[in-house]
mmCIF file of C-alpha atoms and ligand atoms in Angstrom:
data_model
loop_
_atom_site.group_PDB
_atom_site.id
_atom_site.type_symbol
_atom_site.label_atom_id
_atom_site.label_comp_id
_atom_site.label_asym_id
_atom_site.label_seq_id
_atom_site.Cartn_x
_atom_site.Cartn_y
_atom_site.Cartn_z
ATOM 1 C CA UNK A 1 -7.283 20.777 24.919
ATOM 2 C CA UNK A 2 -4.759 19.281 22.549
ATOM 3 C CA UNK A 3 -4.532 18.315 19.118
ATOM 4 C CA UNK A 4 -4.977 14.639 19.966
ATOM 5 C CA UNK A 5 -7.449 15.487 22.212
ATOM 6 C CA UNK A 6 -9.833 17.910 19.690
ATOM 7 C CA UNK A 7 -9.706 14.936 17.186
ATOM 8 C CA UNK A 8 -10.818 12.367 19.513
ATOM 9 C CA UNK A 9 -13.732 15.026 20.377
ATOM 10 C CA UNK A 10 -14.345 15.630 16.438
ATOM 11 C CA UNK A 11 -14.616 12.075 16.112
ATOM 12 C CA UNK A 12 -17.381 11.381 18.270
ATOM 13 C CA UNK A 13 -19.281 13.976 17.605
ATOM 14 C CA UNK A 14 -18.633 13.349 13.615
ATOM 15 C CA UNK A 15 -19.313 9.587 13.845
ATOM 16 C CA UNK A 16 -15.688 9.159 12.191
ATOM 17 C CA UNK A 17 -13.413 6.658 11.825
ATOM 18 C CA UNK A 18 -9.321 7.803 10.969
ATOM 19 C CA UNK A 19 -7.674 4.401 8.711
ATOM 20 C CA UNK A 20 -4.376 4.497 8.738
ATOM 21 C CA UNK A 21 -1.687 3.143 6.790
ATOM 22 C CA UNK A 22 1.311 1.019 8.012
ATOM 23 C CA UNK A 23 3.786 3.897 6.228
ATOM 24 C CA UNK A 24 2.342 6.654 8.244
ATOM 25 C CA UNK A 25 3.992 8.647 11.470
ATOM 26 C CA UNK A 26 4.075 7.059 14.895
ATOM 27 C CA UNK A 27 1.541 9.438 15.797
ATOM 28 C CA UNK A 28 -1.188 9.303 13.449
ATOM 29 C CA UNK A 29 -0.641 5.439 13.707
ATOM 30 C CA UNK A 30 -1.281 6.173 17.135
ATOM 31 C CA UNK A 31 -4.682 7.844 16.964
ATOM 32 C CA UNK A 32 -6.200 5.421 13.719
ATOM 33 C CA UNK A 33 -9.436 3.299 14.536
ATOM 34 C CA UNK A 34 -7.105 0.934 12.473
ATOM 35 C CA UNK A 35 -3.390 0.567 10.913
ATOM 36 C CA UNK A 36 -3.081 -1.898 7.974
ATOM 37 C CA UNK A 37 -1.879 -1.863 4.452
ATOM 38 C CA UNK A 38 -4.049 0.115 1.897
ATOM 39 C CA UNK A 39 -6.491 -2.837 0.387
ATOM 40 C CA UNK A 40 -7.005 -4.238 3.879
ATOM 41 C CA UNK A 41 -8.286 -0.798 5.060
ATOM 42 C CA UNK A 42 -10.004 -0.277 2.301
ATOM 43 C CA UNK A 43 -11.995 -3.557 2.516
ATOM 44 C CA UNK A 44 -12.046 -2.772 6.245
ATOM 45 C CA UNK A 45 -13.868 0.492 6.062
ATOM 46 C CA UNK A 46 -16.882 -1.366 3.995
ATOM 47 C CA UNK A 47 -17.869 -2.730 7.484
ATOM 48 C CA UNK A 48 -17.458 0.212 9.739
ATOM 49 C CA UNK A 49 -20.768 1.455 10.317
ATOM 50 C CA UNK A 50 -18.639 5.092 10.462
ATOM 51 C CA UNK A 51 -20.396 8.345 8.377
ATOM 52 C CA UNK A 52 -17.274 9.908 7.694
ATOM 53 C CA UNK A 53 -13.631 8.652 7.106
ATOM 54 C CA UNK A 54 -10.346 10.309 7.282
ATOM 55 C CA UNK A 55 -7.880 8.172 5.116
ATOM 56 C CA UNK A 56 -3.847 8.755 6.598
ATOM 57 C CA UNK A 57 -2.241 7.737 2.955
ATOM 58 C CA UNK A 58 -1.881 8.418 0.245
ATOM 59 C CA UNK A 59 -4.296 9.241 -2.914
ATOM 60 C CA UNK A 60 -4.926 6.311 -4.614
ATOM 61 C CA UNK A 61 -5.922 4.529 -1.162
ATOM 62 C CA UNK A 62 -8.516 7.323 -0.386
ATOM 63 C CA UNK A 63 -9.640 6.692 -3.605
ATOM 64 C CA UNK A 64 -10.308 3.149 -3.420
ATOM 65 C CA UNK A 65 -11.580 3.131 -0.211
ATOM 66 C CA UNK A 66 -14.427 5.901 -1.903
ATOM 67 C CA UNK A 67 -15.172 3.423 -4.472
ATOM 68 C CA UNK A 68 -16.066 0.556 -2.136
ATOM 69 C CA UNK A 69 -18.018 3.241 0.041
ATOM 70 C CA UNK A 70 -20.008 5.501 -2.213
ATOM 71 C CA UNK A 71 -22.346 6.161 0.476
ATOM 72 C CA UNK A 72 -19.662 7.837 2.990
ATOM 73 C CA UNK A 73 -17.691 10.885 3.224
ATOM 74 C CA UNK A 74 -14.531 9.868 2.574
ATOM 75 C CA UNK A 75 -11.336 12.621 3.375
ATOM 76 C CA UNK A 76 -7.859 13.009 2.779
ATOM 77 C CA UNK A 77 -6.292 15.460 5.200
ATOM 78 C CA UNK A 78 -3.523 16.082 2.945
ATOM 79 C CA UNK A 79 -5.061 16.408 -0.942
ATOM 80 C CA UNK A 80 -1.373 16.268 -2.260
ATOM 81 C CA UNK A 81 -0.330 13.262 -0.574
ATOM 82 C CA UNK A 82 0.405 11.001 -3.755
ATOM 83 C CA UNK A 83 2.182 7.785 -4.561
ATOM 84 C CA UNK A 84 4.796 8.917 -7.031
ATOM 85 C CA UNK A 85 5.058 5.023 -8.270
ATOM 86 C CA UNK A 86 0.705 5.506 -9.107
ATOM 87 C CA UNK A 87 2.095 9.012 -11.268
ATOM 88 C CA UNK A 88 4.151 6.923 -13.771
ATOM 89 C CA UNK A 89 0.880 5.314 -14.788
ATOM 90 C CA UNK A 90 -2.013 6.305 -17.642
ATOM 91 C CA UNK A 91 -5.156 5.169 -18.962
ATOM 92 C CA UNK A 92 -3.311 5.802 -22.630
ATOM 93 C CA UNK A 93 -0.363 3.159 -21.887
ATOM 94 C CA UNK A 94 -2.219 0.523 -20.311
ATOM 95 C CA UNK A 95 -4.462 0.777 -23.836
ATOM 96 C CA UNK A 96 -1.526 0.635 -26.222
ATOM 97 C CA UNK A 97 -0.242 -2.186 -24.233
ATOM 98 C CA UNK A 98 -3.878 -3.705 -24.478
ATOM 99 C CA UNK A 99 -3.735 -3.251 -28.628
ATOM 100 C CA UNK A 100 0.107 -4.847 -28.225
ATOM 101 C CA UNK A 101 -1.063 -8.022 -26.415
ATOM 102 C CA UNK A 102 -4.686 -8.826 -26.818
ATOM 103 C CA UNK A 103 -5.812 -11.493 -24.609
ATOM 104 C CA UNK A 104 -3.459 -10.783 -22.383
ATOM 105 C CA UNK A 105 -5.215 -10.570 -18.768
ATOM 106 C CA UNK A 106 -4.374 -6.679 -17.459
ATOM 107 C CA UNK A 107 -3.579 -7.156 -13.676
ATOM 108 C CA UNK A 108 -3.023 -3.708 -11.759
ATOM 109 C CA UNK A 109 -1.304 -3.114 -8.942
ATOM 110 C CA UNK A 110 -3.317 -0.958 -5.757
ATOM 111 C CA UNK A 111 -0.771 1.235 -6.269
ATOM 112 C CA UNK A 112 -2.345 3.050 -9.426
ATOM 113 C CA UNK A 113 -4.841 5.949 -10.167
ATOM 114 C CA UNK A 114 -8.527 5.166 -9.766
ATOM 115 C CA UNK A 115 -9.117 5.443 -13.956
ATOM 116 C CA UNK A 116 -6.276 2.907 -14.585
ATOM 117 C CA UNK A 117 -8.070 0.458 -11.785
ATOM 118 C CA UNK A 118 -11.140 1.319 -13.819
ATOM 119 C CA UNK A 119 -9.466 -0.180 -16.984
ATOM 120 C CA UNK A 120 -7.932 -3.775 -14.791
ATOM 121 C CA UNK A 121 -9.172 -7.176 -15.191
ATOM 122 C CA UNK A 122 -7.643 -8.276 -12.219
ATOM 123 C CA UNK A 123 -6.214 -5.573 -9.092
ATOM 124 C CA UNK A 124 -3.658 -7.110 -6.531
ATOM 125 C CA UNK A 125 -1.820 -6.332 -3.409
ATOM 126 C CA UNK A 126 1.917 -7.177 -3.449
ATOM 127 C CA UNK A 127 0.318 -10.016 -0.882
ATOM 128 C CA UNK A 128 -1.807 -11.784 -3.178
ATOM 129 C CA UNK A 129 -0.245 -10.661 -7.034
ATOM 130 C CA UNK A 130 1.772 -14.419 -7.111
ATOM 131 C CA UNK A 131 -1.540 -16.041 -5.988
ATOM 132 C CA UNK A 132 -3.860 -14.356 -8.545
ATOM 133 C CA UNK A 133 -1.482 -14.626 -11.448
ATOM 134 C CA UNK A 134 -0.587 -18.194 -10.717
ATOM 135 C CA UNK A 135 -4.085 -19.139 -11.274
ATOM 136 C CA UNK A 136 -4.749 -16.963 -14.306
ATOM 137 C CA UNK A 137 -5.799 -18.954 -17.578
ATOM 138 C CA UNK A 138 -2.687 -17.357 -19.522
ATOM 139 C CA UNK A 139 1.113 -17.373 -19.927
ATOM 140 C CA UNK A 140 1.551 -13.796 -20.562
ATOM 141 C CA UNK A 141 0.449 -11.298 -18.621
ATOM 142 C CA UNK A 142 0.140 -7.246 -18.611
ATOM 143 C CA UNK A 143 1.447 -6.175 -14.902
ATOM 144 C CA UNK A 144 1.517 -1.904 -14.248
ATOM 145 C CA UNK A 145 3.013 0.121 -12.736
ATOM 146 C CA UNK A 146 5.995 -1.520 -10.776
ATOM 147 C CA UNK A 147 8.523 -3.255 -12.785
ATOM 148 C CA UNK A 148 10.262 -4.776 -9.731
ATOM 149 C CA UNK A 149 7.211 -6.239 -8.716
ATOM 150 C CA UNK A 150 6.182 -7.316 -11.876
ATOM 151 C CA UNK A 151 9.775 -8.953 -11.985
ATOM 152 C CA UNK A 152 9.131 -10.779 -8.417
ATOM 153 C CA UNK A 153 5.672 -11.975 -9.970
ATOM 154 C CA UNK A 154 7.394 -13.420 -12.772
ATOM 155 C CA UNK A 155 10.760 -15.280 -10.938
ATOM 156 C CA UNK A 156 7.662 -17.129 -8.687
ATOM 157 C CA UNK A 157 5.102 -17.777 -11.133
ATOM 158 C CA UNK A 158 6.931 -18.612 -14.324
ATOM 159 C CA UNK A 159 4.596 -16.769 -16.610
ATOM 160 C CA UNK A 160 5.548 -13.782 -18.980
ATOM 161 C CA UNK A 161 5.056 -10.418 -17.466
ATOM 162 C CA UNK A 162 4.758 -7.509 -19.012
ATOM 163 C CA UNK A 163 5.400 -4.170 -16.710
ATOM 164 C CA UNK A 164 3.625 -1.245 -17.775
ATOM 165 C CA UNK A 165 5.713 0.773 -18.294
ATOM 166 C CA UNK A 166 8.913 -1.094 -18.148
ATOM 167 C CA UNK A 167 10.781 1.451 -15.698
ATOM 168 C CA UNK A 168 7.636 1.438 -13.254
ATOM 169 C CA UNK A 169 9.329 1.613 -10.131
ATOM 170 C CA UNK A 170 9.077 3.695 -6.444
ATOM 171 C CA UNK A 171 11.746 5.919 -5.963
ATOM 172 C CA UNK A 172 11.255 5.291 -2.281
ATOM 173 C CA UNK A 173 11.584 1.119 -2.576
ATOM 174 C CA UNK A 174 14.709 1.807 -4.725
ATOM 175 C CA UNK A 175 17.358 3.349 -2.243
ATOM 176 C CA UNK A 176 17.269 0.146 -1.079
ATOM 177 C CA UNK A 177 20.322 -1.142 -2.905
ATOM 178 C CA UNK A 178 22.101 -4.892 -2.125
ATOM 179 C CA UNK A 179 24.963 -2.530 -0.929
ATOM 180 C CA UNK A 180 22.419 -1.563 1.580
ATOM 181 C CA UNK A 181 21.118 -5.120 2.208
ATOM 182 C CA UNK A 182 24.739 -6.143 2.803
ATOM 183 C CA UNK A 183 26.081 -3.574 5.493
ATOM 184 C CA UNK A 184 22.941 -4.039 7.596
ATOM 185 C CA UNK A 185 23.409 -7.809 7.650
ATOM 186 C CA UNK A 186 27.331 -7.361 8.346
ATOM 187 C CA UNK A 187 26.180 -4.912 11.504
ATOM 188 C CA UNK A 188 23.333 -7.238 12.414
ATOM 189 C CA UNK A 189 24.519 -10.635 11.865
ATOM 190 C CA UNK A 190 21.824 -12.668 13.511
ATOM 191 C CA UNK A 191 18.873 -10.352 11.987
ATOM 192 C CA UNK A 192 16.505 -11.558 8.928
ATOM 193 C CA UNK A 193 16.367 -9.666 6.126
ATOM 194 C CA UNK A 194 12.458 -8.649 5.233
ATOM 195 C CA UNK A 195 12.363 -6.755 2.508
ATOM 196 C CA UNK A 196 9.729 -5.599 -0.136
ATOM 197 C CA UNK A 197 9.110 -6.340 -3.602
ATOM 198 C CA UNK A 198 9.197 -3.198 -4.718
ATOM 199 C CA UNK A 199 12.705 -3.107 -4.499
ATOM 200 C CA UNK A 200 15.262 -3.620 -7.457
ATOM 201 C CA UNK A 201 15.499 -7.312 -8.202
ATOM 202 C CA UNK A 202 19.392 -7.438 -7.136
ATOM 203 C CA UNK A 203 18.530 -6.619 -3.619
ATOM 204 C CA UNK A 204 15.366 -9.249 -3.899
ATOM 205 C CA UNK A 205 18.479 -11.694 -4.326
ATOM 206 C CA UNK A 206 19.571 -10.884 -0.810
ATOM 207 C CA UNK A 207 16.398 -10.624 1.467
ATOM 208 C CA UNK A 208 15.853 -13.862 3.507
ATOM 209 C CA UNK A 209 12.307 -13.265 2.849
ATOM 210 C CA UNK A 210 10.237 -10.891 -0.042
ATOM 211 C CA UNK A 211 6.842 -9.347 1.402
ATOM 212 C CA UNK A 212 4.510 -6.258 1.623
ATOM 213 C CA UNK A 213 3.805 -4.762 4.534
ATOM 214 C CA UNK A 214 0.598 -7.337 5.902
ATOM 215 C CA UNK A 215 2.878 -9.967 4.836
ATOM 216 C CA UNK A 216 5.946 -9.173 7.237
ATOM 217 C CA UNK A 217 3.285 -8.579 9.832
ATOM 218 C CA UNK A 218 2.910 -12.354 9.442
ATOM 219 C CA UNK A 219 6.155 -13.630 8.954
ATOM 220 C CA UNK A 220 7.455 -11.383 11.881
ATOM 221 C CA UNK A 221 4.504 -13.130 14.337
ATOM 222 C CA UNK A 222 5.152 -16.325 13.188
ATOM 223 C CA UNK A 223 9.258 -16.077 13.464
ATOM 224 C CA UNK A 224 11.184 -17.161 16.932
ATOM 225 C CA UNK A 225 13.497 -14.768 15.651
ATOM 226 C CA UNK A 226 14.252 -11.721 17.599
ATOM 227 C CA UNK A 227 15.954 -9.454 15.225
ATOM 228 C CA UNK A 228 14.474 -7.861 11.978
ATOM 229 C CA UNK A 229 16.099 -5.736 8.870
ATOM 230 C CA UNK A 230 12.905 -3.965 7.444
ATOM 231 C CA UNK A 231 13.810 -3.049 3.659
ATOM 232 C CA UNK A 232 10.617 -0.790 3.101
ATOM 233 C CA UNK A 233 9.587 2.948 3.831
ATOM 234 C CA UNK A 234 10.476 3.836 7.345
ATOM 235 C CA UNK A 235 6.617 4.217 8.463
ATOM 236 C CA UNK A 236 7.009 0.441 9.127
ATOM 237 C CA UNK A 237 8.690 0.705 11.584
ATOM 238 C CA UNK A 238 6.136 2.332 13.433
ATOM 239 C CA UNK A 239 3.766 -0.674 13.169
ATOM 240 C CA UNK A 240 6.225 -3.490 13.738
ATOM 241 C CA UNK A 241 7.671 -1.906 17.114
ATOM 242 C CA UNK A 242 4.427 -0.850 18.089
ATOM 243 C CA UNK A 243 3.081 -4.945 17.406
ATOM 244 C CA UNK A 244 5.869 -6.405 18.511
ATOM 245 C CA UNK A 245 7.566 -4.629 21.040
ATOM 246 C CA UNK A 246 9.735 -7.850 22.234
ATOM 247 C CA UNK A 247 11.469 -7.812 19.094
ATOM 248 C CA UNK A 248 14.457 -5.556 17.390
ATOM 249 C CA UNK A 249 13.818 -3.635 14.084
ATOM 250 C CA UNK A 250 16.097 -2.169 12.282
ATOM 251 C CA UNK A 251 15.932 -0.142 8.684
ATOM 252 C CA UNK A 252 17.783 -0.951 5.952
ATOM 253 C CA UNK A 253 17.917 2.420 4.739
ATOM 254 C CA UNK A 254 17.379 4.405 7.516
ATOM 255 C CA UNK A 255 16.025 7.627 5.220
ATOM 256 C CA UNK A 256 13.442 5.484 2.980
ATOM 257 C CA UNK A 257 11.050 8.203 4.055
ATOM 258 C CA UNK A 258 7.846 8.830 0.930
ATOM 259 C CA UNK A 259 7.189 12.022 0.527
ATOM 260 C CA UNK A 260 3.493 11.727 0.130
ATOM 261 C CA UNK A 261 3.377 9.378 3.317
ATOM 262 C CA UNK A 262 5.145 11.580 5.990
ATOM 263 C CA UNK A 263 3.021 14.640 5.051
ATOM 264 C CA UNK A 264 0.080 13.669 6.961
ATOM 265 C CA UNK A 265 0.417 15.223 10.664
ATOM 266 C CA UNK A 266 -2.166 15.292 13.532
ATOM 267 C CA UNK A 267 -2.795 18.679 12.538
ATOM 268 C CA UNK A 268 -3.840 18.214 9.168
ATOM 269 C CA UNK A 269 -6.350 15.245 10.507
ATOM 270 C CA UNK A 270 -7.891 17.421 13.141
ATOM 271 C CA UNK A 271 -8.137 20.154 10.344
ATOM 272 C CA UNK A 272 -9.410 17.829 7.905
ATOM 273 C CA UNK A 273 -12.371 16.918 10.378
ATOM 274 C CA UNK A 274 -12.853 20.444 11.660
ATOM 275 C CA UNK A 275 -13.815 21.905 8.168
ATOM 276 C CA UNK A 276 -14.807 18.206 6.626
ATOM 277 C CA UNK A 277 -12.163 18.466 4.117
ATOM 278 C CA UNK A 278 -10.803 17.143 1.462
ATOM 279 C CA UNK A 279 -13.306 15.088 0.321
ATOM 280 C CA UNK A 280 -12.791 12.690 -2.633
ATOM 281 C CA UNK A 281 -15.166 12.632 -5.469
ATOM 282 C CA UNK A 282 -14.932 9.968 -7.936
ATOM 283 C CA UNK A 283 -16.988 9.171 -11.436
ATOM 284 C CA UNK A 284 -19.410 6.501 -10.791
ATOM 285 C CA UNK A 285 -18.480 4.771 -13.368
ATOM 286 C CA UNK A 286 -14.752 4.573 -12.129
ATOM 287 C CA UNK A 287 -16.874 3.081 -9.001
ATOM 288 C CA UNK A 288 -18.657 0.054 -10.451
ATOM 289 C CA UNK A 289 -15.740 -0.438 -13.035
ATOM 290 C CA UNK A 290 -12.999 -1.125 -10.016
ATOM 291 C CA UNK A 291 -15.745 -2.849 -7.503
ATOM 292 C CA UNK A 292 -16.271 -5.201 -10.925
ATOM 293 C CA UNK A 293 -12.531 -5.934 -11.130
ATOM 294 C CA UNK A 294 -11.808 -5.957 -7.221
ATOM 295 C CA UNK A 295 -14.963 -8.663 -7.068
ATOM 296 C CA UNK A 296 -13.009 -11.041 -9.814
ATOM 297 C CA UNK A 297 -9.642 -10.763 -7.912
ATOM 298 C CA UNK A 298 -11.456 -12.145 -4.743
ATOM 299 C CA UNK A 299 -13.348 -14.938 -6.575
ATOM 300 C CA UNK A 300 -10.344 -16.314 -7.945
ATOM 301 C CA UNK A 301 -8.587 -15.523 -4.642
ATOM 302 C CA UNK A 302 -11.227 -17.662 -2.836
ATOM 303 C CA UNK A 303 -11.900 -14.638 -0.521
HETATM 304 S S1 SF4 B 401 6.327 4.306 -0.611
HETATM 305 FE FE1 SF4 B 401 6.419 4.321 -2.852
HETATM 306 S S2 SF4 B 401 4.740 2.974 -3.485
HETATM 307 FE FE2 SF4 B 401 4.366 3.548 -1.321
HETATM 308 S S3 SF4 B 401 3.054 5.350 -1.433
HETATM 309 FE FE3 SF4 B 401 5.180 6.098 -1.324
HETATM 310 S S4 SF4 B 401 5.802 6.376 -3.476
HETATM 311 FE FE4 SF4 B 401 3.962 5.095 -3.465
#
């Protein structure tokens, strides 16, 4: 039997689901229950009647997805697989910021560590961030941890934000440079430009159109356009040609590979199930505190 074939066994017999996220490998892509971006998943795996699930991302991900399921096992095949842009983050900065600007509405990011979600008002995908801010009851507003985000926020919604910390950023999002933005469109001429908003404001200037990863899932089915320039981790890719396969995608960056991302293998999933490791344990308090927050976001959302 093979590796694909043992996990598809374990599965079964486990009464396990595998999420996994639109950054990871062709082949784990492959062998996911479902493919999305982390929130979407993580909402997702509320309704899965599943016992046990095996999250293909990163840490913060399995960690939310825990805190909206504290009833199931929830694993990480790779326990080191972290968002370096969720490091640069700490409960002590987002409360000095909170002593800086009181009344100031703290929205965080999904990309953050499960006690700095515990501290948010608000938490947002890079989907819905414009929407939610837009219709916040304030003119300044407390944004962590990416700055280039925050800075997209602020062009579309007018409002003062404040990033926390000011250089939050994603070392992955940044190779992507206008230089970079520029050379593709030269060698593609008749491609559009998708690119994320976690990269630098400069190259923002260039894209023909700013979204996360759900979002260019949309825009891409909704476009007559044949041609795409994909200005996010390479992991895309995966999803877009797998979606779409009429259509051409090409990378900006060809090497915008996250570390944490590409470290999940079939191996480590069907390792993972074997021995029911690594499980993620989170304080219950973290739990209700981040529900509490995630449960505003959607009322104000409308969803
Ligand atoms: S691509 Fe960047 S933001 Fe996404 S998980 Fe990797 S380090 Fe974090």
């Amino acid at each position: 039997m093979n590796v694909r074939e043992e996990i598809l066994n374990l599965k079964r017999e486990l009464n396990a689901a595998i999420l996994a996220h639109n950054y990871q490998p062709y082949e784990v892509q492959e062998i996911a229950d479902f493919v999305g971006d982390s929130l979407e998943l993580s909402l997702l795996s509320t309704k899965l009647d599943a016992e046990v699930i095996v999250f293909a991302g990163v840490r913060f991900m399995a960690e939310q997805t825990k805190a909206l399921n504290p009833n199931k096992k929830v694993l990480m095949p790779i326990p080191s697989a972290l968002c370096s842009l969720a490091s640069l983050v700490t409960v002590e900065m987002i409360k000095e910021y909170r002593e800086k600007y009181p009344g100031a509405p703290l929205v965080v990011y999904v990309n953050s560590p499960i006690e700095v979600k515990a501290e948010a008002d608000y938490i947002v995908t890079s989907a819905n961030a414009t929407k939610l801010i837009s219709k916040l009851n304030s003119d300044t507003i407390l944004f962590s941890p990416d700055a280039n985000l925050a800075h997209y926020v602020a062009k579309v919604t007018g409002k003062k934000v404040i990033a926390i910390p000011p250089t939050g950023h994603c070392y992955v999002h940044l190779l992507i440079t206008p230089y970079d933005i520029l050379e593709a469109k030269r060698k593609y001429p008749d491609a559009i430009a998708l690119v994320h908003p976690e990269v630098p404001p400069e190259a923002q200037e260039l894209a023909d159109y700013i979204a996360g990863t759900s979002g260019m899932i949309k825009f891409v089915s909704r476009s007559d356009h044949k041609k795409f320039l994909i200005g996010t981790e390479t992991g895309m890719l995966n999803r877009l040609r797998r979606e779409f396969p009429d259509k051409e995608f090409y990378p900006i960056v060809p090497n915008a590979d996250c570390i944490g991302m590409k470290k999940i293998t079939l191996e480590s999933i069907y390792y993972s199930l074997k021995n029911l490791v690594y499980e993620v344990v989170i304080k219950e308090e973290y739990m209700h505190k981040v529900r509490r927050a995630l449960d505003r976001s959607f009322e104000i959302l409308g969803v």
